[in-house]
mmCIF file of C-alpha atoms and ligand atoms in Angstrom:
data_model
loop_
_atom_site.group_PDB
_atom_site.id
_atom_site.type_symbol
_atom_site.label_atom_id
_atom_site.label_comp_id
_atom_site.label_asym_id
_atom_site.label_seq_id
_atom_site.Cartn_x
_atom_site.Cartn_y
_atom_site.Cartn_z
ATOM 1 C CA UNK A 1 3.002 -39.978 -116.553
ATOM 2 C CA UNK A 2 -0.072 -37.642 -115.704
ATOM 3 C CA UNK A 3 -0.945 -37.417 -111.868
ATOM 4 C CA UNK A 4 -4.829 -37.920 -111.063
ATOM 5 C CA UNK A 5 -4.163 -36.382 -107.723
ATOM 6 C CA UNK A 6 -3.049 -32.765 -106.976
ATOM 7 C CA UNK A 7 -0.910 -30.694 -104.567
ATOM 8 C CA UNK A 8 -2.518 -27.662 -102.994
ATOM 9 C CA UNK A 9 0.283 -25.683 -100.942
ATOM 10 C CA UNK A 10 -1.421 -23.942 -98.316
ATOM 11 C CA UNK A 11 -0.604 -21.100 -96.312
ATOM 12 C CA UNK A 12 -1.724 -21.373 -92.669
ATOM 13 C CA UNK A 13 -1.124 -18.165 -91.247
ATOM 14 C CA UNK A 14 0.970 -16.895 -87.779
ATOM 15 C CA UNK A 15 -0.654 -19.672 -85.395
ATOM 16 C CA UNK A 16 -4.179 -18.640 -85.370
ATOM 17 C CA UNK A 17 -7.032 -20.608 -86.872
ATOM 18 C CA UNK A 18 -8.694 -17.302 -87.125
ATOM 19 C CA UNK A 19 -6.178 -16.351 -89.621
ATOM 20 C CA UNK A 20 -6.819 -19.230 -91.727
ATOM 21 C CA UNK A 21 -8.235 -18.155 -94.941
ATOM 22 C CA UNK A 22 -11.615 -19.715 -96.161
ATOM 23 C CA UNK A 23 -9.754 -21.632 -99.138
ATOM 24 C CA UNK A 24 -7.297 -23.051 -96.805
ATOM 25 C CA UNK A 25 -10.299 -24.277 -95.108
ATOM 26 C CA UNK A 26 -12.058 -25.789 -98.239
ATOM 27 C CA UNK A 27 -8.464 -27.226 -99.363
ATOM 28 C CA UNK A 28 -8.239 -29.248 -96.454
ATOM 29 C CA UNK A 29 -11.781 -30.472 -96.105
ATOM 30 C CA UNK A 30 -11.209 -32.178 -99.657
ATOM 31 C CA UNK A 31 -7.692 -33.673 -98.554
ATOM 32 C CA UNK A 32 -6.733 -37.280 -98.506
ATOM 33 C CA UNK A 33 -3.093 -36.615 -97.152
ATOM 34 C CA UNK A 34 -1.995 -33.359 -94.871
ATOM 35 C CA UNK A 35 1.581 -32.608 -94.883
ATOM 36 C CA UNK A 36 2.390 -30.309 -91.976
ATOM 37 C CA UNK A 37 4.720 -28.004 -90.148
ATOM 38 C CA UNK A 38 5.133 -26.883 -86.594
ATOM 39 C CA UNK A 39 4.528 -23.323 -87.515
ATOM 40 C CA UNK A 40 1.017 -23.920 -89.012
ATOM 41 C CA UNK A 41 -1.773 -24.357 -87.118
ATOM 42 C CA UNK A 42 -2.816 -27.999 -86.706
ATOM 43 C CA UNK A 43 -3.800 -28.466 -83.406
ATOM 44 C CA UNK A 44 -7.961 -28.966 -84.663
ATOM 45 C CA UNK A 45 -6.725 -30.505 -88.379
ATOM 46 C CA UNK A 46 -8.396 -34.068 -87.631
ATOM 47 C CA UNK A 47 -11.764 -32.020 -87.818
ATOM 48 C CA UNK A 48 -10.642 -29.857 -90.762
ATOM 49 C CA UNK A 49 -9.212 -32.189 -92.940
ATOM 50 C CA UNK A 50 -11.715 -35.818 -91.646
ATOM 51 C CA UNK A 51 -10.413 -37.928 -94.136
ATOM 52 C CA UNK A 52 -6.894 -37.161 -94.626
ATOM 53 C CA UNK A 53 -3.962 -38.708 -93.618
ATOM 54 C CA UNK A 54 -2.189 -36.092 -91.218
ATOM 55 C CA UNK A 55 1.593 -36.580 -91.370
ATOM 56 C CA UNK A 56 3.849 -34.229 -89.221
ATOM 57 C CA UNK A 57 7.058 -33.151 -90.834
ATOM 58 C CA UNK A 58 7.715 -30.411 -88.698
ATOM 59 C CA UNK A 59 10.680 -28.294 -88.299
ATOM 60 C CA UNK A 60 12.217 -27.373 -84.841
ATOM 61 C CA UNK A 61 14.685 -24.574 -85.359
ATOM 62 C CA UNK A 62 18.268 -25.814 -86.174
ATOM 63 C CA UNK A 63 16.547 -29.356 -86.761
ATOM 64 C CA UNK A 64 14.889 -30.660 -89.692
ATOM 65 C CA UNK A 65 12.492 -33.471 -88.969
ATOM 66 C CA UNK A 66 11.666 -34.395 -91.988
ATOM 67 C CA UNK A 67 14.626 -33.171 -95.101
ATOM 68 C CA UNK A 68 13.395 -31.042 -97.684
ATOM 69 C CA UNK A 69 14.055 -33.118 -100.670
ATOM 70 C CA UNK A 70 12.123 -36.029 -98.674
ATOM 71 C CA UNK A 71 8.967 -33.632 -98.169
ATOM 72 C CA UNK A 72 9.190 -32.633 -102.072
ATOM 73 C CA UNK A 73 9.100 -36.676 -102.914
ATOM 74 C CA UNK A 74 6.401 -37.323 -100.330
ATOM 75 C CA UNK A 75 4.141 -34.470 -102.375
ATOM 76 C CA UNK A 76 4.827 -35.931 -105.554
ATOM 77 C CA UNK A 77 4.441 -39.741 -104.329
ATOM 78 C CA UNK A 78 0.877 -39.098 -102.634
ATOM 79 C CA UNK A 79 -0.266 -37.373 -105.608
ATOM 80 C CA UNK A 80 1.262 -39.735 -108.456
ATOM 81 C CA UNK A 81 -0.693 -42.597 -106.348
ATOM 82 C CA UNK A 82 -4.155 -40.117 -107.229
ATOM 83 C CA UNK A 83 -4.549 -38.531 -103.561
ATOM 84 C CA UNK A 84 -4.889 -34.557 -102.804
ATOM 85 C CA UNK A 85 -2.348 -33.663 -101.022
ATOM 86 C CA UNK A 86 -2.321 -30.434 -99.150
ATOM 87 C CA UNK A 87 0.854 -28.760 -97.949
ATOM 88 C CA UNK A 88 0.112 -26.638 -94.938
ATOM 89 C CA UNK A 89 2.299 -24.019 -93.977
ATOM 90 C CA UNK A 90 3.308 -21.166 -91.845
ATOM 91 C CA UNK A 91 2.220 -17.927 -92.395
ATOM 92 C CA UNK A 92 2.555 -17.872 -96.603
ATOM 93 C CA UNK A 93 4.415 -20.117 -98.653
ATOM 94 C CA UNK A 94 6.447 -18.164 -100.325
ATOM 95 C CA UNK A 95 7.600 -15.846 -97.660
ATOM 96 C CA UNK A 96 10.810 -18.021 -96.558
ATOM 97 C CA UNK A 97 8.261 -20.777 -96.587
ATOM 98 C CA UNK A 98 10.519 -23.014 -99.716
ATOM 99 C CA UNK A 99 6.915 -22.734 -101.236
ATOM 100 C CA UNK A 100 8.798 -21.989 -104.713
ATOM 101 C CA UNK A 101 11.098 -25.655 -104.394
ATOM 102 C CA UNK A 102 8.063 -27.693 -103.824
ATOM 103 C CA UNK A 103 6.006 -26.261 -106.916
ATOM 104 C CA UNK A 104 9.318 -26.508 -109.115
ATOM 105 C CA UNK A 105 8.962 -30.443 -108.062
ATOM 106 C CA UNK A 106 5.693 -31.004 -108.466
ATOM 107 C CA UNK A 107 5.919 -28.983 -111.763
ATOM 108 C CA UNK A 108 8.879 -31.423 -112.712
ATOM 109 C CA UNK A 109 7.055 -34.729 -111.876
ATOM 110 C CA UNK A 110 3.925 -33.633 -113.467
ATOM 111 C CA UNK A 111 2.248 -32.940 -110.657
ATOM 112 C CA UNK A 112 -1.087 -30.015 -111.210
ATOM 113 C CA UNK A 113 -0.340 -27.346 -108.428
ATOM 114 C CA UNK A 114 -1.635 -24.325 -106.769
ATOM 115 C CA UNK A 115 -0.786 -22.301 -104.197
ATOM 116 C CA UNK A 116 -3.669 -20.907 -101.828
ATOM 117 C CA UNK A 117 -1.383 -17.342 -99.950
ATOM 118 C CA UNK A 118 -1.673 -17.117 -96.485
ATOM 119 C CA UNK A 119 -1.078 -14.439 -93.466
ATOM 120 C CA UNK A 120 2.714 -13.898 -93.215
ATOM 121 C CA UNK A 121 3.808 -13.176 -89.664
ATOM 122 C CA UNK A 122 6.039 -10.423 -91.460
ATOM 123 C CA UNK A 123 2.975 -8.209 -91.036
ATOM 124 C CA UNK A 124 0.279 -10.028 -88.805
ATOM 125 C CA UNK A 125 2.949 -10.753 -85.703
ATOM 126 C CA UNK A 126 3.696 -7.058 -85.705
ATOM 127 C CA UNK A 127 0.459 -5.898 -86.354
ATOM 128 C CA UNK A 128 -0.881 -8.363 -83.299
ATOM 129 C CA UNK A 129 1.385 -5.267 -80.989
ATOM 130 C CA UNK A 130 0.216 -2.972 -82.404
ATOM 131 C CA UNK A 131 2.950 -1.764 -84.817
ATOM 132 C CA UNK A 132 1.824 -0.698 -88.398
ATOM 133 C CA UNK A 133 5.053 -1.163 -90.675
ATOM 134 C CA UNK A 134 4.352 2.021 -92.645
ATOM 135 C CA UNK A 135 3.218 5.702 -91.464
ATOM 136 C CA UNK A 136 2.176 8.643 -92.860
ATOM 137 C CA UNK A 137 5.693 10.687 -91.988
ATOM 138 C CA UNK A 138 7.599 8.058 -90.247
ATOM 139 C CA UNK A 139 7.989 5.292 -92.570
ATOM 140 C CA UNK A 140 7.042 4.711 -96.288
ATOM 141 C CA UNK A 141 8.711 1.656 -96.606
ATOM 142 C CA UNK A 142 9.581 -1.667 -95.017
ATOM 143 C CA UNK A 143 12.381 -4.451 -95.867
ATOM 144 C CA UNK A 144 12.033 -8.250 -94.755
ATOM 145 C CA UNK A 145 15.097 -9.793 -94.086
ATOM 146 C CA UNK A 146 15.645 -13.521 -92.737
ATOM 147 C CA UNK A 147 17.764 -13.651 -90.129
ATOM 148 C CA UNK A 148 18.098 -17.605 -90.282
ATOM 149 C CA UNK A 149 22.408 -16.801 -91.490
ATOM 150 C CA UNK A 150 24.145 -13.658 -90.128
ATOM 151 C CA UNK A 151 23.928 -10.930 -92.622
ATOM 152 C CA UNK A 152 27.278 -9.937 -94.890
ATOM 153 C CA UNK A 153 28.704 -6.111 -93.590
ATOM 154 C CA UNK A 154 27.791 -5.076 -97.275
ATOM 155 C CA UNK A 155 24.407 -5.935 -96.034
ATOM 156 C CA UNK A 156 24.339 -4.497 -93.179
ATOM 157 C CA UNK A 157 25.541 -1.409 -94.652
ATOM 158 C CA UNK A 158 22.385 -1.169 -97.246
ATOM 159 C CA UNK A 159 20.018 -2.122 -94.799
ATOM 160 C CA UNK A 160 20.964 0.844 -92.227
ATOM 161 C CA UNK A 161 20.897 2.933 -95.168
ATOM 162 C CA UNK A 162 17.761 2.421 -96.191
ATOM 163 C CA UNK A 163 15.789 4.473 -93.813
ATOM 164 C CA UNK A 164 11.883 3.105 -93.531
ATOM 165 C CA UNK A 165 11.045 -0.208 -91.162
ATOM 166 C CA UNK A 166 13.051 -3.377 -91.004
ATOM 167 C CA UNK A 167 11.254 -6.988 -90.334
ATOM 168 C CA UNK A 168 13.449 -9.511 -89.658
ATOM 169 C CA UNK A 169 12.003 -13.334 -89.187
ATOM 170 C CA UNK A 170 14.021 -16.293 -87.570
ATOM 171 C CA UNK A 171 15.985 -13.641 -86.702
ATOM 172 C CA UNK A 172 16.383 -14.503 -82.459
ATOM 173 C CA UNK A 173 19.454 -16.057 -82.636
ATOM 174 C CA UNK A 174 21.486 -13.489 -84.885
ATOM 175 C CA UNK A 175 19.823 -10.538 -83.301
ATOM 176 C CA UNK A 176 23.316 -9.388 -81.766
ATOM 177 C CA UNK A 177 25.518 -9.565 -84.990
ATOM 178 C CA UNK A 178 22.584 -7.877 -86.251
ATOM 179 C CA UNK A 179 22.122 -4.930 -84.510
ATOM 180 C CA UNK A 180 26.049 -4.602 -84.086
ATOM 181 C CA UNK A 181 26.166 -4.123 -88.000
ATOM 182 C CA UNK A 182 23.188 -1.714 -88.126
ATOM 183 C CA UNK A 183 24.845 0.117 -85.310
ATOM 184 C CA UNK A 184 28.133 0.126 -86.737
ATOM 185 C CA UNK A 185 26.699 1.501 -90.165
ATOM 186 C CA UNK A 186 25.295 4.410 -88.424
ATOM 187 C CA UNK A 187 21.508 3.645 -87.231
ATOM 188 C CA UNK A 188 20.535 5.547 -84.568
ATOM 189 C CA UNK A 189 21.363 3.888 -81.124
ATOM 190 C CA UNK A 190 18.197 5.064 -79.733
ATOM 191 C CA UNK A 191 16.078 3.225 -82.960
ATOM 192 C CA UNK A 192 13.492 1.535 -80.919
ATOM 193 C CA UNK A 193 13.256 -2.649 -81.415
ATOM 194 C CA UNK A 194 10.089 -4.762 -81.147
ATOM 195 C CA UNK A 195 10.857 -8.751 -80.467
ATOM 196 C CA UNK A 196 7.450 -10.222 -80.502
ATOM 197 C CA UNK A 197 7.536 -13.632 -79.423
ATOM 198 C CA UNK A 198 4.486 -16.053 -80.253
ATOM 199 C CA UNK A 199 2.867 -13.827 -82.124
ATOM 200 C CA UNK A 200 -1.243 -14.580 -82.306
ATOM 201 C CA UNK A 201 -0.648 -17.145 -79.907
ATOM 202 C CA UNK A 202 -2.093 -17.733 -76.110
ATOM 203 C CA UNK A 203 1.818 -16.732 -75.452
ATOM 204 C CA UNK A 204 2.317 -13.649 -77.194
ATOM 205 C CA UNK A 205 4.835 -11.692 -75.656
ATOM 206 C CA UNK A 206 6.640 -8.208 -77.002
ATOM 207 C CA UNK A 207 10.287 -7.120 -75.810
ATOM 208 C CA UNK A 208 10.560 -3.381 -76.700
ATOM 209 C CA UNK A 209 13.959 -1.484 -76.236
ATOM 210 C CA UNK A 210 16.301 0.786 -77.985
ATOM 211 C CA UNK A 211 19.109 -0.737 -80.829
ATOM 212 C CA UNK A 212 22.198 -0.097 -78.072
ATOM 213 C CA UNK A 213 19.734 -2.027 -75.139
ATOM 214 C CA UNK A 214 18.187 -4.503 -77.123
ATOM 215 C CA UNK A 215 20.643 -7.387 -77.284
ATOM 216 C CA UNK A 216 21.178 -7.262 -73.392
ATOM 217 C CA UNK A 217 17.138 -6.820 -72.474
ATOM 218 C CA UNK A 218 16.041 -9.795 -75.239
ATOM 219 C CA UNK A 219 18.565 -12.137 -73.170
ATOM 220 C CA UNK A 220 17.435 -10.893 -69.778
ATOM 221 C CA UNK A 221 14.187 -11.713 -71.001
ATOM 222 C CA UNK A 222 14.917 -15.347 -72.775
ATOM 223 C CA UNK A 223 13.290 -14.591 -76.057
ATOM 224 C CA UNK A 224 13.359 -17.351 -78.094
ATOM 225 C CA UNK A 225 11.976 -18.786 -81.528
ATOM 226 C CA UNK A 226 9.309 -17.929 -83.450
ATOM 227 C CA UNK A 227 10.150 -14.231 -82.923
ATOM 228 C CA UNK A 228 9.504 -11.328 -85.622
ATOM 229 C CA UNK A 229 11.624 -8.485 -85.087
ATOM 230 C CA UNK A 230 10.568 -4.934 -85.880
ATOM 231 C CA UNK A 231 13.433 -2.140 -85.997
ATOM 232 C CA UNK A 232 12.539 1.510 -87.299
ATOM 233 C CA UNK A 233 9.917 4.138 -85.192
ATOM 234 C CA UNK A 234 6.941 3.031 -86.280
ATOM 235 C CA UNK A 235 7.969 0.570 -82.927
ATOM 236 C CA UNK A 236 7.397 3.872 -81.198
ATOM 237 C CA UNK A 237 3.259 3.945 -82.196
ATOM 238 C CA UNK A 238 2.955 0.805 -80.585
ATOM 239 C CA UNK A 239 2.072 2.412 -76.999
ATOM 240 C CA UNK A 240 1.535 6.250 -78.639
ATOM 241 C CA UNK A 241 -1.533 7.586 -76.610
ATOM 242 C CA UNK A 242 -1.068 4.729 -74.226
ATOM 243 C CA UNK A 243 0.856 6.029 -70.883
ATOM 244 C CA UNK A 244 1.426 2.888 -69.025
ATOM 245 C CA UNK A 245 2.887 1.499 -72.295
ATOM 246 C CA UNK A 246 5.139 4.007 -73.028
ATOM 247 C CA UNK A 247 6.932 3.625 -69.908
ATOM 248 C CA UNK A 248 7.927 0.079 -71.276
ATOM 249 C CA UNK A 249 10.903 1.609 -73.273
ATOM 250 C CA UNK A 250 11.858 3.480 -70.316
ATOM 251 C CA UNK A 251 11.293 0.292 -67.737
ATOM 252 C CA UNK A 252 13.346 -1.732 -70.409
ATOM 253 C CA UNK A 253 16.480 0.801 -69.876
ATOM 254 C CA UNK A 254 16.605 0.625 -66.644
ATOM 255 C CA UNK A 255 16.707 -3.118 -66.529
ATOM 256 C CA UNK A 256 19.913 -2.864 -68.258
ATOM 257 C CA UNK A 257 21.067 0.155 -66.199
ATOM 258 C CA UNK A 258 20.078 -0.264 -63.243
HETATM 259 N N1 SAH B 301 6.275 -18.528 -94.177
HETATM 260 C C1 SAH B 301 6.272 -17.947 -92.871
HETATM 261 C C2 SAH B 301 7.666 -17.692 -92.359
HETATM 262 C C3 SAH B 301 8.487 -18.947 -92.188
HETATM 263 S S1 SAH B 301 10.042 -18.645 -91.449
HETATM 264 C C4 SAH B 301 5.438 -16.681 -92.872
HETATM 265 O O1 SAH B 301 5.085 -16.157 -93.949
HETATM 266 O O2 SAH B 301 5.095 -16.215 -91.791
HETATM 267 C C5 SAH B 301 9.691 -18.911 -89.732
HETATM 268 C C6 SAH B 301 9.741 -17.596 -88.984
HETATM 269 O O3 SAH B 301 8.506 -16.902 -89.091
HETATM 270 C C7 SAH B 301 9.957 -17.720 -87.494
HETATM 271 O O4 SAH B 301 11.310 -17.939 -87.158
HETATM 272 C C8 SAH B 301 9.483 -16.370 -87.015
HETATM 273 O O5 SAH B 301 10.420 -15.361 -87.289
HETATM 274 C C9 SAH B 301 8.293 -16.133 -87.932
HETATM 275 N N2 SAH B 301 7.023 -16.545 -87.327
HETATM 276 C C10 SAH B 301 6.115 -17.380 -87.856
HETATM 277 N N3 SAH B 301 5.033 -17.477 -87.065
HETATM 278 C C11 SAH B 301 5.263 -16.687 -85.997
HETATM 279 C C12 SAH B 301 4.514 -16.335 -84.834
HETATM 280 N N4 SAH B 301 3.300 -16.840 -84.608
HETATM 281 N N5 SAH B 301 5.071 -15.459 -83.960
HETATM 282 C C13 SAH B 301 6.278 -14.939 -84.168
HETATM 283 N N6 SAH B 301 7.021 -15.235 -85.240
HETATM 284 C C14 SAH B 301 6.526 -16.078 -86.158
#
């Protein structure tokens, strides 16, 4: 059987309609059904997408609203009945977005596909405070881990050996097994960590303090989900020529030592 209709898996960026590419744009003025998660932006998609269906199947962390085989059939059953569907996503697809299961199963069923890439928050959440994941002399290279499971040891071992910048996404919950293992495999204690909550959003928020501090300080401060977290020095040119920044690190001890 040959589909008349299409699926167009778009990615929406951190949060931001500003970060929306123009093809997202175009993809969704042309859609008769929206697919969407929480991540994405949506809050304005009645005007973007006017004559499309909008149908919520939103993820809350540790919840899934609507199951990921369900979403995959909903794509291919909207487009087998001849409509355009548009998946809209956070940040881009195929960074931990499952953007690679849903074009296997439209693929399978027949179903024409394309992917339009979109802003991952592995770069643009860090980069909205300030922190550039590589620098001339401090950092030539940066890893992106999930931090949805707890890493293996073996992991953490090759991660703290590594050297460069580490980005880890849905990584708030498992941030103290985390930086346990990279502490017990020999990163510096005094590594400085980034937590940047919200990133892009009206609520933006960033948590800075050293690997040994930065367990207690993200609690004190009740980070939660969607966090990135940014471990390595290039943390350090956040506030560089900044003076009332750079006593942020300092402030951030002394909470936990008073
Ligand atoms: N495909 C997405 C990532 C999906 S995993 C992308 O490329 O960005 C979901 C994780 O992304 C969250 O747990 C969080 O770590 C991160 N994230 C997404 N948007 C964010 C935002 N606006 N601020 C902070 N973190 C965000």
């Amino acid at each position: 059987m040959t589909a008349s209709g299409s699926v167009t898996l778009v990615g929406g960026g951190p949060g931001s309609a500003e970060l929306m590419t123009a093809a997202a744009f175009d993809a969704l003025a042309h859609a008769d059904v929206v697919l969407y998660d929480r991540l994405a932006p949506h809050d304005r998609l009645a005007d973007w997408a006017p004559r499309a269906l909008l149908v919520d199947v939103g993820k809350q962390p540790g919840h899934h609203a609507v199951a990921q085989p369900e979403i995959e059939r909903m794509l291919v059953r909207h487009a087998l009945d001849g409509s355009r569907v548009v998946r809209l996503k956070g940040g881009d697809s195929y960074v931990f977005g499952r953007g690679g299961e849903e074009v296997l199963a439209c693929r399978e069923a027949g179903v024409p596909v394309r992917v339009i890439p979109g802003v991952s928050s592995a770069t643009a959440v860090p980069a909205a405070a300030g922190i550039p994941l590589t620098h001339r002399g401090i950092s030539h290279l940066f890893t992106v881990v999930s931090g949805h499971a707890p890493l293996s040891d073996d992991e953490h071992r090759h991660l703290a050996g590594l050297g460069g910048t580490i980005v880890v996404l849905m990584g708030a919950g498992t941030l103290p097994t985390l930086s346990a293992g990279l502490a017990k495999h020999g990163l510096d204690a005094r590594t400085p960590v980034a937590v940047i909550e919200r990133g892009h959003t009206p609520g933006q928020r960033t948590t800075i303090a050293e690997l040994a501090d930065i367990v207690t300080v993200a609690a004190t401060a009740g980070v939660s989900s969607p966090a990135v977290i940014v471990i390595g020095d290039v943390v350090r040119l956040a506030w560089q020529g900044d003076a009332s920044a750079a006593r942020r690190l300092t402030d951030a001890v002394e909470l936990v030592q008073p």
